[in-house]
CSV table of C-alpha atoms in Angstrom, one decimal:
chain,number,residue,atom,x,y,z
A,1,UNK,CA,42.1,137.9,73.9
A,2,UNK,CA,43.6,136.2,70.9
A,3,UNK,CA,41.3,137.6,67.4
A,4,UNK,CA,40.6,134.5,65.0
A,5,UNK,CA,39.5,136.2,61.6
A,6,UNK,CA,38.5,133.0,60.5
A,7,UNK,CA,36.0,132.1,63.2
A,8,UNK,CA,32.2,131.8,62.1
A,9,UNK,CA,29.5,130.3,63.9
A,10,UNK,CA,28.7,126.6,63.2
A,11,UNK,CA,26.4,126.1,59.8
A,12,UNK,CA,23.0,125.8,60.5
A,13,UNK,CA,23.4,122.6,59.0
A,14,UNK,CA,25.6,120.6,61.2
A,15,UNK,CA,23.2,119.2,64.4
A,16,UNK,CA,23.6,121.9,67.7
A,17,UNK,CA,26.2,120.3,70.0
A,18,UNK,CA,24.5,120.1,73.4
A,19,UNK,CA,26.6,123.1,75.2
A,20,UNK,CA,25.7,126.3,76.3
A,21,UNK,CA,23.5,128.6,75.0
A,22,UNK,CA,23.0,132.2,74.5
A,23,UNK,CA,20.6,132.4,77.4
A,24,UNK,CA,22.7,130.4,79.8
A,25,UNK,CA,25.0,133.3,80.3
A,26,UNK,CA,22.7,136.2,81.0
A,27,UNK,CA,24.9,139.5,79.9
A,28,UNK,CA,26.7,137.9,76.7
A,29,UNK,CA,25.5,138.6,73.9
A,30,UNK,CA,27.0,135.9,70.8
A,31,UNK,CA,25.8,137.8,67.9
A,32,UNK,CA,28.1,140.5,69.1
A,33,UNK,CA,31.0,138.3,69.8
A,34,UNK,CA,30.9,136.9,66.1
A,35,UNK,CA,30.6,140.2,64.4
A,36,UNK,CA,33.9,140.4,66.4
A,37,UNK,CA,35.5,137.5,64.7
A,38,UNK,CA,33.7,137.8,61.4
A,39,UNK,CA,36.3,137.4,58.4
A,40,UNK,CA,37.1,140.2,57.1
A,41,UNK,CA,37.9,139.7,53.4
A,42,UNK,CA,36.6,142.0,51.1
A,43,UNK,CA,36.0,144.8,53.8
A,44,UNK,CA,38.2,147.9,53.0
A,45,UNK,CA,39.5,149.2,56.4
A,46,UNK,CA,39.8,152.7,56.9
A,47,UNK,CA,42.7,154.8,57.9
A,48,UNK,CA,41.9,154.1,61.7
A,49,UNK,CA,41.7,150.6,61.4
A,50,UNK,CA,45.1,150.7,59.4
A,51,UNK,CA,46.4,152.5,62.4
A,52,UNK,CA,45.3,150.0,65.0
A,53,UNK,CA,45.7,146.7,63.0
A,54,UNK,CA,49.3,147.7,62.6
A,55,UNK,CA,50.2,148.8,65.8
A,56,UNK,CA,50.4,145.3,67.0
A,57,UNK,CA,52.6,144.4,64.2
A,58,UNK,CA,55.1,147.2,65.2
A,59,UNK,CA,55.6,146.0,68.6
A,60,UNK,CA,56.1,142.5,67.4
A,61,UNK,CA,58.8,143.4,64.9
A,62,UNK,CA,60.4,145.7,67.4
A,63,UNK,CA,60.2,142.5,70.3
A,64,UNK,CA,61.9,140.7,67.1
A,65,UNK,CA,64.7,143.5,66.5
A,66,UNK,CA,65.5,143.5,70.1
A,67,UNK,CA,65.5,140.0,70.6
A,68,UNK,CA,68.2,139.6,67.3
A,69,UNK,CA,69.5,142.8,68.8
A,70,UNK,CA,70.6,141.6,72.2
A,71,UNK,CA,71.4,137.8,70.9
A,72,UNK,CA,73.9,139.5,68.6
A,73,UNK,CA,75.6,141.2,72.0
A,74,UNK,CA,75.6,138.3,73.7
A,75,UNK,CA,77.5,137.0,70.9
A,76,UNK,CA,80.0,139.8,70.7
A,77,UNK,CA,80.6,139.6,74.8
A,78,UNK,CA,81.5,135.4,73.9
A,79,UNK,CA,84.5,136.2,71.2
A,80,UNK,CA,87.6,135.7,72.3
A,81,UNK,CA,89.6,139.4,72.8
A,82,UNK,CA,91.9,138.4,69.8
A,83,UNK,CA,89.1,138.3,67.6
A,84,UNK,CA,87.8,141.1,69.0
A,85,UNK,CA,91.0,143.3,68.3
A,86,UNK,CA,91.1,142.3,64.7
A,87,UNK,CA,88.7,145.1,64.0
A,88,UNK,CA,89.1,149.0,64.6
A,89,UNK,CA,86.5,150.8,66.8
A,90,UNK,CA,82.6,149.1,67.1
A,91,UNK,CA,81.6,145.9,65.9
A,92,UNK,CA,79.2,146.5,63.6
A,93,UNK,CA,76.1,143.1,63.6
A,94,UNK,CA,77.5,141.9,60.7
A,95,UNK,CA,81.2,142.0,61.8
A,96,UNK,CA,79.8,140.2,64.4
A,97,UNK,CA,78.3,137.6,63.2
A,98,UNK,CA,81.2,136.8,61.1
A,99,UNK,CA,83.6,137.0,63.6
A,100,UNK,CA,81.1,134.2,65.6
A,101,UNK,CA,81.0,132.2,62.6
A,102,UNK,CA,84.8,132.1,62.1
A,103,UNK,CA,85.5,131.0,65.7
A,104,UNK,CA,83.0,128.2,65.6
A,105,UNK,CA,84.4,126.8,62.9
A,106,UNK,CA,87.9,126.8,64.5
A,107,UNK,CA,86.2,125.6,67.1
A,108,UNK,CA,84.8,122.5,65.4
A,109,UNK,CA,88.3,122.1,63.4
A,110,UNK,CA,89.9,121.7,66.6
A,111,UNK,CA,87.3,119.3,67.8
A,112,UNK,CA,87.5,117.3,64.7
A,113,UNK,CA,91.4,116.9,65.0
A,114,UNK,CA,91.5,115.9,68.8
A,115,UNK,CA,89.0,113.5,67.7
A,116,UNK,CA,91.1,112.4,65.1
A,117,UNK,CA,94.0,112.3,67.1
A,118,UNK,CA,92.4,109.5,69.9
A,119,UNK,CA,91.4,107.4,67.1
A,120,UNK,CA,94.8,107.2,65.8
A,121,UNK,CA,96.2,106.4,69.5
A,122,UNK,CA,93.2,103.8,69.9
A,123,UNK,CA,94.0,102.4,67.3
């Protein structure tokens, strides 16, 4: 379940919204579920709280390292061998990229002169 810090209960004075209420769902109890989803500005977390809060935040930068990480060999495996064989030993990423970004653009050179070239004959 998705946590929405900024969630509160409705003001007391906006009108009740006919819906369910707490005793509709025997079991549930609502004041629990908004301490849940109380803001928590001000509140000073301690060092377990630190632990958990950020745990989530690891796996998501590692999901985003990974993700970069195997776009970036994806790249590599689409470069021509003679690009490939201008460097010695591993690609590093950046050599990489670079090496992507100099064959687009002869790519797209290339692209622009055929185009060039059949509106010359058109014309």
């Amino acid at each position: 379940m998705e946590r929405i810090p900024s969630a509160q209960p409705p003001p007391s004075c906006l009108p009740k919204a006919p819906g369910l209420e707490p005793g509709d769902l025997p079991g549930m109890d609502f004041a629990q579920m908004y301490q849940v989803y109380k803001s928590r500005r001000g509140i000073k977390r301690s060092e377990d709280s630190k632990e958990t809060y950020k745990l989530p935040h690891r796996l998501i930068e590692k999901k985003r390292r990974d993700r970069i990480n195997e776009c970036i060999a994806q790249l590599k495996d689409l470069l021509p061998e003679h690009l490939k064989l201008t460097t010695l030993g591993h690609l590093e990423k950046a050599v990489v990229l670079e090496l992507t970004l100099k064959h687009v653009k002869a790519l797209t050179n290339l692209i622009e002169q055929q185009q060039q070239k059949k509106k010359k004959k058109s014309v």
